[in-house]
PDB file of C-alpha atoms in Angstrom:
ATOM      1  CA  UNK W   1      -0.178  -0.443   0.016  1.00 73.00           C
ATOM      2  CA  UNK W   2       2.752   2.121   0.854  1.00 76.00           C
ATOM      3  CA  UNK W   3       4.460   2.114  -2.225  1.00 79.00           C
ATOM      4  CA  UNK W   4       0.962   2.735  -4.235  1.00 77.00           C
ATOM      5  CA  UNK W   5       0.659   6.005  -2.106  1.00 79.00           C
ATOM      6  CA  UNK W   6       4.080   6.221  -2.801  1.00 80.00           C
ATOM      7  CA  UNK W   7       3.982   5.916  -7.172  1.00 79.00           C
ATOM      8  CA  UNK W   8       0.491   8.058  -7.039  1.00 77.00           C
ATOM      9  CA  UNK W   9       1.614  10.936  -6.028  1.00 80.00           C
ATOM     10  CA  UNK W  10       4.749  10.827  -7.139  1.00 82.00           C
ATOM     11  CA  UNK W  11       2.307  10.866 -10.450  1.00 81.00           C
ATOM     12  CA  UNK W  12       0.431  14.226  -9.674  1.00 81.00           C
ATOM     13  CA  UNK W  13       4.144  15.737  -9.583  1.00 84.00           C
ATOM     14  CA  UNK W  14       3.912  16.883 -13.683  1.00 86.00           C
ATOM     15  CA  UNK W  15       0.290  17.291 -12.893  1.00 85.00           C
ATOM     16  CA  UNK W  16       1.322  19.863 -10.891  1.00 84.00           C
ATOM     17  CA  UNK W  17       4.086  21.692 -12.882  1.00 86.00           C
ATOM     18  CA  UNK W  18       1.225  21.401 -15.839  1.00 86.00           C
ATOM     19  CA  UNK W  19      -1.210  23.024 -14.235  1.00 83.00           C
ATOM     20  CA  UNK W  20       2.227  25.885 -12.078  1.00 83.00           C
ATOM     21  CA  UNK W  21       2.054  26.532 -16.298  1.00 86.00           C
ATOM     22  CA  UNK W  22      -0.519  26.894 -17.380  1.00 84.00           C
ATOM     23  CA  UNK W  23      -1.243  29.478 -14.504  1.00 79.00           C
ATOM     24  CA  UNK W  24       0.897  31.704 -14.962  1.00 82.00           C
ATOM     25  CA  UNK W  25       1.396  32.292 -19.417  1.00 81.00           C
ATOM     26  CA  UNK W  26      -2.965  31.708 -18.969  1.00 76.00           C
ATOM     27  CA  UNK W  27      -3.333  34.819 -17.126  1.00 74.00           C
ATOM     28  CA  UNK W  28      -0.511  37.037 -19.155  1.00 73.00           C
ATOM     29  CA  UNK W  29      -2.739  36.449 -22.433  1.00 71.00           C
ATOM     30  CA  UNK W  30      -5.915  38.521 -20.220  1.00 68.00           C
ATOM     31  CA  UNK W  31      -6.140  41.999 -21.827  1.00 66.00           C
ATOM     32  CA  UNK W  32      -5.596  45.162 -19.773  1.00 66.00           C
ATOM     33  CA  UNK W  33      -2.505  46.337 -17.219  1.00 69.00           C
ATOM     34  CA  UNK W  34      -3.058  45.658 -13.501  1.00 67.00           C
ATOM     35  CA  UNK W  35      -1.068  48.609 -13.494  1.00 71.00           C
ATOM     36  CA  UNK W  36      -2.474  51.280 -15.093  1.00 71.00           C
ATOM     37  CA  UNK W  37      -5.707  49.856 -13.978  1.00 67.00           C
ATOM     38  CA  UNK W  38      -4.465  50.211 -10.027  1.00 66.00           C
ATOM     39  CA  UNK W  39      -2.841  53.942 -10.443  1.00 68.00           C
ATOM     40  CA  UNK W  40      -5.058  54.232 -12.920  1.00 69.00           C
ATOM     41  CA  UNK W  41      -4.334  56.307 -16.709  1.00 69.00           C
ATOM     42  CA  UNK W  42      -3.646  59.793 -14.303  1.00 72.00           C
ATOM     43  CA  UNK W  43      -0.427  58.099 -13.173  1.00 73.00           C
ATOM     44  CA  UNK W  44       3.286  59.932 -13.869  1.00 77.00           C
ATOM     45  CA  UNK W  45       5.193  57.750 -15.520  1.00 77.00           C
ATOM     46  CA  UNK W  46       7.704  57.527 -13.378  1.00 79.00           C
ATOM     47  CA  UNK W  47       5.398  55.684 -10.706  1.00 77.00           C
ATOM     48  CA  UNK W  48       4.544  52.432 -13.453  1.00 77.00           C
ATOM     49  CA  UNK W  49       7.581  52.031 -13.909  1.00 80.00           C
ATOM     50  CA  UNK W  50       8.934  51.540 -10.483  1.00 80.00           C
ATOM     51  CA  UNK W  51       5.719  49.883  -9.751  1.00 75.00           C
ATOM     52  CA  UNK W  52       7.023  47.894 -12.761  1.00 76.00           C
ATOM     53  CA  UNK W  53      10.059  47.091 -11.204  1.00 79.00           C
ATOM     54  CA  UNK W  54       8.803  46.057  -7.660  1.00 76.00           C
ATOM     55  CA  UNK W  55       6.629  43.536  -9.313  1.00 74.00           C
ATOM     56  CA  UNK W  56       9.225  41.744 -11.804  1.00 77.00           C
ATOM     57  CA  UNK W  57       6.657  42.920 -14.944  1.00 76.00           C
ATOM     58  CA  UNK W  58       8.974  44.451 -16.960  1.00 78.00           C
ATOM     59  CA  UNK W  59      11.385  41.173 -16.667  1.00 82.00           C
ATOM     60  CA  UNK W  60      10.723  39.449 -19.847  1.00 84.00           C
ATOM     61  CA  UNK W  61       8.010  36.724 -19.458  1.00 83.00           C
ATOM     62  CA  UNK W  62       9.468  33.986 -18.777  1.00 86.00           C
ATOM     63  CA  UNK W  63      12.494  35.485 -16.478  1.00 87.00           C
ATOM     64  CA  UNK W  64       9.212  36.110 -14.178  1.00 85.00           C
ATOM     65  CA  UNK W  65       7.962  32.369 -14.967  1.00 86.00           C
ATOM     66  CA  UNK W  66      11.059  31.131 -13.131  1.00 87.00           C
ATOM     67  CA  UNK W  67      11.188  34.166 -10.089  1.00 87.00           C
ATOM     68  CA  UNK W  68       7.533  33.178  -9.569  1.00 84.00           C
ATOM     69  CA  UNK W  69       8.276  29.259 -10.193  1.00 86.00           C
ATOM     70  CA  UNK W  70      11.859  30.182  -7.831  1.00 87.00           C
ATOM     71  CA  UNK W  71       8.732  31.661  -5.681  1.00 84.00           C
ATOM     72  CA  UNK W  72       7.083  29.112  -5.236  1.00 84.00           C
ATOM     73  CA  UNK W  73       9.134  26.542  -4.017  1.00 83.00           C
ATOM     74  CA  UNK W  74      10.183  28.745  -1.161  1.00 82.00           C
ATOM     75  CA  UNK W  75       5.758  28.218  -0.317  1.00 80.00           C
ATOM     76  CA  UNK W  76       5.834  32.071  -1.771  1.00 83.00           C
ATOM     77  CA  UNK W  77       2.607  32.594  -3.456  1.00 82.00           C
ATOM     78  CA  UNK W  78       3.460  36.200  -3.570  1.00 82.00           C
ATOM     79  CA  UNK W  79       1.958  39.467  -3.352  1.00 84.00           C
ATOM     80  CA  UNK W  80      -1.348  40.682  -4.345  1.00 84.00           C
ATOM     81  CA  UNK W  81      -1.410  44.023  -6.438  1.00 79.00           C
ATOM     82  CA  UNK W  82      -4.565  45.176  -4.355  1.00 79.00           C
ATOM     83  CA  UNK W  83      -4.006  44.269  -1.469  1.00 80.00           C
ATOM     84  CA  UNK W  84      -0.615  44.415  -0.925  1.00 81.00           C
ATOM     85  CA  UNK W  85      -1.044  40.895   1.823  1.00 87.00           C
ATOM     86  CA  UNK W  86       1.456  37.722   1.019  1.00 88.00           C
ATOM     87  CA  UNK W  87      -1.219  36.365  -1.398  1.00 88.00           C
ATOM     88  CA  UNK W  88      -0.830  32.948   0.682  1.00 88.00           C
ATOM     89  CA  UNK W  89      -1.841  34.750   4.060  1.00 88.00           C
ATOM     90  CA  UNK W  90      -5.451  36.436   1.609  1.00 90.00           C
ATOM     91  CA  UNK W  91      -6.197  32.275  -0.067  1.00 88.00           C
ATOM     92  CA  UNK W  92      -5.998  31.250   4.394  1.00 87.00           C
ATOM     93  CA  UNK W  93      -8.298  33.092   5.098  1.00 86.00           C
ATOM     94  CA  UNK W  94     -11.037  32.516   2.076  1.00 87.00           C
ATOM     95  CA  UNK W  95     -10.641  28.845   3.250  1.00 88.00           C
ATOM     96  CA  UNK W  96     -12.444  28.697   6.269  1.00 90.00           C
ATOM     97  CA  UNK W  97     -15.727  29.338   4.320  1.00 91.00           C
ATOM     98  CA  UNK W  98     -15.249  27.778   1.761  1.00 90.00           C
ATOM     99  CA  UNK W  99     -14.174  24.444   3.899  1.00 90.00           C
ATOM    100  CA  UNK W 100     -17.544  24.530   5.276  1.00 92.00           C
ATOM    101  CA  UNK W 101     -19.827  24.861   2.469  1.00 91.00           C
ATOM    102  CA  UNK W 102     -17.758  22.187   0.881  1.00 91.00           C
ATOM    103  CA  UNK W 103     -18.132  19.603   4.376  1.00 92.00           C
ATOM    104  CA  UNK W 104     -22.480  20.410   4.816  1.00 93.00           C
ATOM    105  CA  UNK W 105     -22.974  20.519   1.289  1.00 92.00           C
ATOM    106  CA  UNK W 106     -21.242  16.803   0.858  1.00 92.00           C
ATOM    107  CA  UNK W 107     -22.815  15.780   3.319  1.00 94.00           C
ATOM    108  CA  UNK W 108     -26.893  17.029   2.722  1.00 93.00           C
ATOM    109  CA  UNK W 109     -25.505  15.689  -1.031  1.00 91.00           C
ATOM    110  CA  UNK W 110     -24.527  11.899   0.832  1.00 92.00           C
ATOM    111  CA  UNK W 111     -28.115  12.180   3.254  1.00 93.00           C
ATOM    112  CA  UNK W 112     -29.531  12.583   0.236  1.00 91.00           C
ATOM    113  CA  UNK W 113     -28.138  10.973  -2.497  1.00 88.00           C
ATOM    114  CA  UNK W 114     -27.330   7.317  -1.003  1.00 89.00           C
ATOM    115  CA  UNK W 115     -30.461   6.289   0.116  1.00 89.00           C
ATOM    116  CA  UNK W 116     -32.730   7.926  -2.811  1.00 89.00           C
ATOM    117  CA  UNK W 117     -29.986   6.565  -4.941  1.00 87.00           C
ATOM    118  CA  UNK W 118     -30.346   2.498  -3.152  1.00 86.00           C
ATOM    119  CA  UNK W 119     -34.090   3.000  -2.894  1.00 87.00           C
ATOM    120  CA  UNK W 120     -34.315   3.770  -6.506  1.00 86.00           C
ATOM    121  CA  UNK W 121     -32.641   0.985  -7.090  1.00 84.00           C
ATOM    122  CA  UNK W 122     -35.240  -2.048  -4.857  1.00 84.00           C
ATOM    123  CA  UNK W 123     -37.257  -0.169  -6.426  1.00 84.00           C
ATOM    124  CA  UNK W 124     -35.993  -0.487 -10.212  1.00 82.00           C
ATOM    125  CA  UNK W 125     -38.749   0.291 -13.296  1.00 80.00           C
ATOM    126  CA  UNK W 126     -41.910   1.078 -10.134  1.00 83.00           C
ATOM    127  CA  UNK W 127     -42.814   4.414  -9.401  1.00 83.00           C
ATOM    128  CA  UNK W 128     -40.282   5.444  -7.006  1.00 83.00           C
ATOM    129  CA  UNK W 129     -37.644   4.597  -9.200  1.00 80.00           C
ATOM    130  CA  UNK W 130     -39.867   7.021 -12.385  1.00 82.00           C
ATOM    131  CA  UNK W 131     -39.583   9.736 -10.049  1.00 82.00           C
ATOM    132  CA  UNK W 132     -36.100   9.265  -8.648  1.00 80.00           C
ATOM    133  CA  UNK W 133     -35.306   9.672 -12.871  1.00 80.00           C
ATOM    134  CA  UNK W 134     -36.939  12.879 -13.347  1.00 81.00           C
ATOM    135  CA  UNK W 135     -35.806  14.643  -8.836  1.00 80.00           C
ATOM    136  CA  UNK W 136     -32.863  13.919 -10.287  1.00 79.00           C
ATOM    137  CA  UNK W 137     -32.189  15.019 -13.514  1.00 78.00           C
ATOM    138  CA  UNK W 138     -34.017  18.219 -12.272  1.00 79.00           C
ATOM    139  CA  UNK W 139     -30.996  18.004  -9.587  1.00 76.00           C
ATOM    140  CA  UNK W 140     -28.145  17.402 -12.030  1.00 76.00           C
ATOM    141  CA  UNK W 141     -29.927  20.360 -14.354  1.00 77.00           C
ATOM    142  CA  UNK W 142     -31.124  23.612 -12.481  1.00 76.00           C
ATOM    143  CA  UNK W 143     -28.996  26.086 -12.545  1.00 78.00           C
ATOM    144  CA  UNK W 144     -27.426  26.629  -8.782  1.00 76.00           C
ATOM    145  CA  UNK W 145     -27.702  30.571  -9.435  1.00 79.00           C
ATOM    146  CA  UNK W 146     -31.912  30.151 -10.013  1.00 83.00           C
ATOM    147  CA  UNK W 147     -32.517  27.842  -7.345  1.00 83.00           C
ATOM    148  CA  UNK W 148     -30.630  30.145  -4.769  1.00 83.00           C
ATOM    149  CA  UNK W 149     -32.918  32.368  -6.099  1.00 85.00           C
ATOM    150  CA  UNK W 150     -36.137  30.999  -5.629  1.00 86.00           C
ATOM    151  CA  UNK W 151     -34.941  30.285  -1.657  1.00 86.00           C
ATOM    152  CA  UNK W 152     -34.162  32.811  -0.812  1.00 86.00           C
ATOM    153  CA  UNK W 153     -37.026  34.758  -1.942  1.00 85.00           C
ATOM    154  CA  UNK W 154     -38.880  32.059   0.002  1.00 87.00           C
ATOM    155  CA  UNK W 155     -36.353  30.729   3.452  1.00 86.00           C
ATOM    156  CA  UNK W 156     -35.071  34.704   4.126  1.00 85.00           C
ATOM    157  CA  UNK W 157     -37.839  37.511   2.132  1.00 84.00           C
ATOM    158  CA  UNK W 158     -40.330  35.476   2.975  1.00 85.00           C
ATOM    159  CA  UNK W 159     -40.008  33.322   6.306  1.00 84.00           C
ATOM    160  CA  UNK W 160     -36.744  34.988   7.048  1.00 83.00           C
ATOM    161  CA  UNK W 161     -35.604  31.197   8.768  1.00 87.00           C
ATOM    162  CA  UNK W 162     -32.122  31.987   7.346  1.00 86.00           C
ATOM    163  CA  UNK W 163     -29.630  35.506   7.050  1.00 85.00           C
ATOM    164  CA  UNK W 164     -29.511  37.136   3.814  1.00 82.00           C
ATOM    165  CA  UNK W 165     -26.242  37.032   2.768  1.00 82.00           C
ATOM    166  CA  UNK W 166     -22.766  37.400   4.822  1.00 84.00           C
ATOM    167  CA  UNK W 167     -20.206  34.793   7.013  1.00 87.00           C
ATOM    168  CA  UNK W 168     -18.349  35.575   9.652  1.00 88.00           C
ATOM    169  CA  UNK W 169     -15.711  34.156  10.567  1.00 88.00           C
ATOM    170  CA  UNK W 170     -15.634  31.337  13.410  1.00 89.00           C
ATOM    171  CA  UNK W 171     -12.910  33.421  15.306  1.00 88.00           C
ATOM    172  CA  UNK W 172     -15.179  36.401  15.274  1.00 89.00           C
ATOM    173  CA  UNK W 173     -18.939  35.119  16.479  1.00 88.00           C
ATOM    174  CA  UNK W 174     -18.461  31.421  17.469  1.00 89.00           C
ATOM    175  CA  UNK W 175     -18.959  27.731  15.562  1.00 89.00           C
ATOM    176  CA  UNK W 176     -22.774  27.545  14.957  1.00 91.00           C
ATOM    177  CA  UNK W 177     -22.923  31.232  14.321  1.00 90.00           C
ATOM    178  CA  UNK W 178     -21.058  30.459  11.014  1.00 90.00           C
ATOM    179  CA  UNK W 179     -22.618  26.640  10.523  1.00 91.00           C
ATOM    180  CA  UNK W 180     -25.469  29.097  10.185  1.00 91.00           C
ATOM    181  CA  UNK W 181     -25.154  31.973   8.358  1.00 90.00           C
ATOM    182  CA  UNK W 182     -24.133  29.172   5.925  1.00 91.00           C
ATOM    183  CA  UNK W 183     -26.486  26.756   6.209  1.00 92.00           C
ATOM    184  CA  UNK W 184     -29.134  27.899   2.919  1.00 91.00           C
ATOM    185  CA  UNK W 185     -25.807  28.169   0.209  1.00 90.00           C
ATOM    186  CA  UNK W 186     -25.156  24.722   1.536  1.00 91.00           C
ATOM    187  CA  UNK W 187     -28.280  22.339   1.688  1.00 90.00           C
ATOM    188  CA  UNK W 188     -28.242  23.827  -2.547  1.00 89.00           C
ATOM    189  CA  UNK W 189     -24.835  22.242  -3.221  1.00 89.00           C
ATOM    190  CA  UNK W 190     -25.550  19.698  -0.884  1.00 89.00           C
ATOM    191  CA  UNK W 191     -29.345  19.109  -3.274  1.00 87.00           C
ATOM    192  CA  UNK W 192     -27.194  19.649  -6.680  1.00 85.00           C
ATOM    193  CA  UNK W 193     -24.389  17.261  -5.705  1.00 86.00           C
ATOM    194  CA  UNK W 194     -27.036  15.088  -4.941  1.00 87.00           C
ATOM    195  CA  UNK W 195     -28.855  13.853  -8.041  1.00 85.00           C
ATOM    196  CA  UNK W 196     -25.035  12.481  -9.494  1.00 86.00           C
ATOM    197  CA  UNK W 197     -24.444  11.003  -6.459  1.00 88.00           C
ATOM    198  CA  UNK W 198     -27.679   9.315  -6.133  1.00 88.00           C
ATOM    199  CA  UNK W 199     -27.872   8.310 -10.198  1.00 87.00           C
ATOM    200  CA  UNK W 200     -24.612   6.880  -9.383  1.00 87.00           C
ATOM    201  CA  UNK W 201     -24.901   4.923  -6.725  1.00 87.00           C
ATOM    202  CA  UNK W 202     -28.454   3.903  -8.166  1.00 87.00           C
ATOM    203  CA  UNK W 203     -26.581   2.477 -11.636  1.00 87.00           C
ATOM    204  CA  UNK W 204     -23.712   0.644  -9.982  1.00 87.00           C
ATOM    205  CA  UNK W 205     -26.603  -0.725  -7.773  1.00 85.00           C
ATOM    206  CA  UNK W 206     -27.807  -2.435 -10.742  1.00 85.00           C
ATOM    207  CA  UNK W 207     -25.102  -3.673 -12.188  1.00 84.00           C
ATOM    208  CA  UNK W 208     -24.015  -5.437  -8.799  1.00 82.00           C
ATOM    209  CA  UNK W 209     -27.439  -6.796  -8.368  1.00 79.00           C
ATOM    210  CA  UNK W 210     -26.931  -8.777 -11.587  1.00 78.00           C
ATOM    211  CA  UNK W 211     -24.234 -10.453 -10.221  1.00 78.00           C
ATOM    212  CA  UNK W 212     -23.880 -14.528 -10.118  1.00 78.00           C
ATOM    213  CA  UNK W 213     -22.606 -14.022  -6.560  1.00 78.00           C
ATOM    214  CA  UNK W 214     -25.469 -12.333  -5.730  1.00 75.00           C
ATOM    215  CA  UNK W 215     -27.872 -15.014  -7.410  1.00 77.00           C
ATOM    216  CA  UNK W 216     -25.698 -17.758  -5.832  1.00 79.00           C
ATOM    217  CA  UNK W 217     -26.646 -16.036  -2.162  1.00 77.00           C
ATOM    218  CA  UNK W 218     -30.780 -15.660  -2.547  1.00 75.00           C
ATOM    219  CA  UNK W 219     -30.704 -18.936  -3.671  1.00 78.00           C
ATOM    220  CA  UNK W 220     -28.927 -20.280  -0.003  1.00 78.00           C
ATOM    221  CA  UNK W 221     -31.216 -18.184   1.391  1.00 77.00           C
ATOM    222  CA  UNK W 222     -29.879 -14.978   2.844  1.00 76.00           C
ATOM    223  CA  UNK W 223     -32.855 -12.005   2.784  1.00 79.00           C
ATOM    224  CA  UNK W 224     -33.142  -9.716   0.326  1.00 75.00           C
ATOM    225  CA  UNK W 225     -32.453  -7.233   2.666  1.00 77.00           C
ATOM    226  CA  UNK W 226     -29.082  -8.010   3.642  1.00 78.00           C
ATOM    227  CA  UNK W 227     -28.132  -8.578  -0.119  1.00 76.00           C
ATOM    228  CA  UNK W 228     -28.657  -5.577  -1.112  1.00 75.00           C
ATOM    229  CA  UNK W 229     -27.664  -3.213   2.428  1.00 74.00           C
ATOM    230  CA  UNK W 230     -24.513  -5.323   2.879  1.00 75.00           C
ATOM    231  CA  UNK W 231     -23.262  -7.538  -0.753  1.00 76.00           C
ATOM    232  CA  UNK W 232     -24.389  -5.432  -3.065  1.00 77.00           C
ATOM    233  CA  UNK W 233     -24.122  -2.327  -0.734  1.00 79.00           C
ATOM    234  CA  UNK W 234     -19.437  -2.859   0.030  1.00 79.00           C
ATOM    235  CA  UNK W 235     -19.369  -4.343  -4.223  1.00 78.00           C
ATOM    236  CA  UNK W 236     -21.001  -1.034  -5.595  1.00 79.00           C
ATOM    237  CA  UNK W 237     -19.250   1.225  -3.263  1.00 82.00           C
ATOM    238  CA  UNK W 238     -15.897   2.164  -5.440  1.00 80.00           C
ATOM    239  CA  UNK W 239     -17.826   4.155  -8.019  1.00 82.00           C
ATOM    240  CA  UNK W 240     -19.572   6.258  -5.103  1.00 85.00           C
ATOM    241  CA  UNK W 241     -17.292   6.735  -3.103  1.00 85.00           C
ATOM    242  CA  UNK W 242     -15.041   8.103  -6.449  1.00 83.00           C
ATOM    243  CA  UNK W 243     -18.457  10.582  -7.521  1.00 86.00           C
ATOM    244  CA  UNK W 244     -19.199  12.036  -3.675  1.00 87.00           C
ATOM    245  CA  UNK W 245     -14.937  12.902  -3.530  1.00 84.00           C
ATOM    246  CA  UNK W 246     -14.919  13.885  -6.268  1.00 82.00           C
ATOM    247  CA  UNK W 247     -17.813  16.068  -5.331  1.00 84.00           C
ATOM    248  CA  UNK W 248     -15.535  17.041  -2.682  1.00 84.00           C
ATOM    249  CA  UNK W 249     -12.546  18.975  -4.692  1.00 81.00           C
ATOM    250  CA  UNK W 250     -15.137  20.690  -6.929  1.00 80.00           C
ATOM    251  CA  UNK W 251     -16.936  22.080  -3.805  1.00 82.00           C
ATOM    252  CA  UNK W 252     -13.544  22.910  -2.889  1.00 77.00           C
ATOM    253  CA  UNK W 253     -12.170  24.375  -5.719  1.00 68.00           C
ATOM    254  CA  UNK W 254     -14.344  26.655  -4.981  1.00 60.00           C
ATOM    255  CA  UNK W 255     -18.252  26.799  -5.468  1.00 75.00           C
ATOM    256  CA  UNK W 256     -17.599  30.828  -6.907  1.00 79.00           C
ATOM    257  CA  UNK W 257     -21.253  31.615  -7.379  1.00 82.00           C
ATOM    258  CA  UNK W 258     -23.073  30.816  -4.608  1.00 86.00           C
ATOM    259  CA  UNK W 259     -19.962  32.191  -2.639  1.00 86.00           C
ATOM    260  CA  UNK W 260     -20.795  34.738  -5.359  1.00 85.00           C
ATOM    261  CA  UNK W 261     -25.141  35.375  -4.704  1.00 85.00           C
ATOM    262  CA  UNK W 262     -24.483  35.034  -0.777  1.00 88.00           C
ATOM    263  CA  UNK W 263     -21.737  37.178  -0.377  1.00 87.00           C
ATOM    264  CA  UNK W 264     -19.375  34.339   0.773  1.00 89.00           C
ATOM    265  CA  UNK W 265     -15.618  35.531   1.843  1.00 89.00           C
ATOM    266  CA  UNK W 266     -15.011  32.333   0.100  1.00 87.00           C
ATOM    267  CA  UNK W 267     -12.242  30.223  -2.326  1.00 86.00           C
ATOM    268  CA  UNK W 268     -14.535  31.294  -5.331  1.00 84.00           C
ATOM    269  CA  UNK W 269     -15.437  34.768  -4.209  1.00 84.00           C
ATOM    270  CA  UNK W 270     -12.147  35.705  -4.053  1.00 86.00           C
ATOM    271  CA  UNK W 271     -10.991  34.411  -7.761  1.00 84.00           C
ATOM    272  CA  UNK W 272     -13.567  36.596  -9.929  1.00 84.00           C
ATOM    273  CA  UNK W 273     -12.616  39.753  -7.179  1.00 84.00           C
ATOM    274  CA  UNK W 274      -8.995  38.585  -8.309  1.00 84.00           C
ATOM    275  CA  UNK W 275      -9.797  38.475 -12.132  1.00 81.00           C
ATOM    276  CA  UNK W 276     -11.716  41.892 -12.009  1.00 80.00           C
ATOM    277  CA  UNK W 277      -9.303  43.622 -10.643  1.00 78.00           C
ATOM    278  CA  UNK W 278      -6.468  42.093 -12.866  1.00 77.00           C
ATOM    279  CA  UNK W 279      -4.427  40.849 -10.389  1.00 81.00           C
ATOM    280  CA  UNK W 280      -1.857  38.894 -12.128  1.00 80.00           C
ATOM    281  CA  UNK W 281      -0.275  37.315  -8.791  1.00 83.00           C
ATOM    282  CA  UNK W 282      -4.060  36.755  -6.340  1.00 86.00           C
ATOM    283  CA  UNK W 283      -5.343  35.181  -9.654  1.00 84.00           C
ATOM    284  CA  UNK W 284      -2.316  33.015 -10.203  1.00 84.00           C
ATOM    285  CA  UNK W 285      -1.401  31.979  -6.855  1.00 86.00           C
ATOM    286  CA  UNK W 286      -5.185  31.225  -6.385  1.00 86.00           C
ATOM    287  CA  UNK W 287      -5.151  29.107  -9.739  1.00 84.00           C
ATOM    288  CA  UNK W 288      -2.234  26.839  -8.801  1.00 86.00           C
ATOM    289  CA  UNK W 289      -4.195  27.227  -4.408  1.00 85.00           C
ATOM    290  CA  UNK W 290      -7.436  25.726  -5.761  1.00 83.00           C
ATOM    291  CA  UNK W 291      -5.786  22.199  -8.151  1.00 84.00           C
ATOM    292  CA  UNK W 292      -3.174  21.654  -6.070  1.00 85.00           C
ATOM    293  CA  UNK W 293      -5.543  21.504  -3.400  1.00 84.00           C
ATOM    294  CA  UNK W 294      -8.149  19.476  -6.105  1.00 82.00           C
ATOM    295  CA  UNK W 295      -5.135  17.686  -7.337  1.00 85.00           C
ATOM    296  CA  UNK W 296      -4.417  15.966  -3.687  1.00 85.00           C
ATOM    297  CA  UNK W 297      -8.234  15.747  -3.337  1.00 83.00           C
ATOM    298  CA  UNK W 298      -7.988  12.994  -5.866  1.00 83.00           C
ATOM    299  CA  UNK W 299      -5.025  11.536  -5.029  1.00 84.00           C
ATOM    300  CA  UNK W 300      -6.900  11.049  -1.848  1.00 85.00           C
ATOM    301  CA  UNK W 301      -9.518   9.824  -3.689  1.00 82.00           C
ATOM    302  CA  UNK W 302      -7.656   7.567  -5.474  1.00 82.00           C
ATOM    303  CA  UNK W 303      -5.973   6.101  -2.002  1.00 82.00           C
ATOM    304  CA  UNK W 304      -9.116   4.999  -0.732  1.00 81.00           C
ATOM    305  CA  UNK W 305     -10.831   2.959  -3.285  1.00 78.00           C
ATOM    306  CA  UNK W 306      -6.621   2.167  -3.529  1.00 77.00           C
ATOM    307  CA  UNK W 307      -8.336   0.769   0.367  1.00 78.00           C
ATOM    308  CA  UNK W 308     -12.107  -0.472  -0.972  1.00 75.00           C
ATOM    309  CA  UNK W 309     -10.449  -3.207  -3.789  1.00 72.00           C
ATOM    310  CA  UNK W 310      -6.411  -3.731  -3.893  1.00 70.00           C
ATOM    311  CA  UNK W 311      -7.183  -3.770  -8.129  1.00 68.00           C
ATOM    312  CA  UNK W 312      -7.457  -0.145  -8.775  1.00 64.00           C
ATOM    313  CA  UNK W 313      -4.202  -0.259  -6.852  1.00 63.00           C
ATOM    314  CA  UNK W 314      -2.891  -2.151 -10.298  1.00 58.00           C
ATOM    315  CA  UNK W 315      -4.609   0.500 -12.493  1.00 56.00           C
TER     316      UNK W 315
END
């Protein structure tokens, strides 16, 4: 197992290098000058040149890339042009709400998706299965902002159960208040991701239920409940774990639309703000940070799958 984990880590390194290269060069293709955006069109030329030199923007782009890479190897993502703060500090301040939001959403999506998918597989071809197909399709198809606007109007404006927007850090208001503020956006994201988990659970369970060893178990008198909930579910677990892991990685990457709608200061919100202000170092740092989290989450999912089914270690 240790050898498998080591190989998986080594395989992630080229992906991270590719992300670094793309993050740097694609950002520099963006139109607009960040220095003029920040200082204004009437800024003196001397001030513009001074800031370009300070940020190394006066150097050739290849040289800028190697300077940036060297900083990263020293765990320094640079300094934000607009905030004038170390980028790693800005990102760490924003990761708390994104992490909590992702955890709430993934728990809700599992609580909805897993039992619903199992029940649909049990009731295959019956009314619930057909009803489930429609519901899961709606869950996957509806855009996040549409669901969010409907629920904000209903639960925040009409009934006033949840706050309309905003988030306060745990250190300022306590864990329960912070969780409460993120509950509604977490429910919305949970509903959206529950459709994928439910469909994967149903499809995988239906495949497994057709296997010969389950027919043999039934023929030996094993109860149907035990056949489905234990024997079939354990063997269907691998793809379900994968879809849950990928969903969680996507959520950690920043649910930008939801964070914008609810004015949550998370990483998705930060990425949009950085792009709008053309803050090159912050865009690069945020993209790299999110991509590394995504790669690490995929690696963890692969390792968990390797633990569940040792055959996957050979793939």
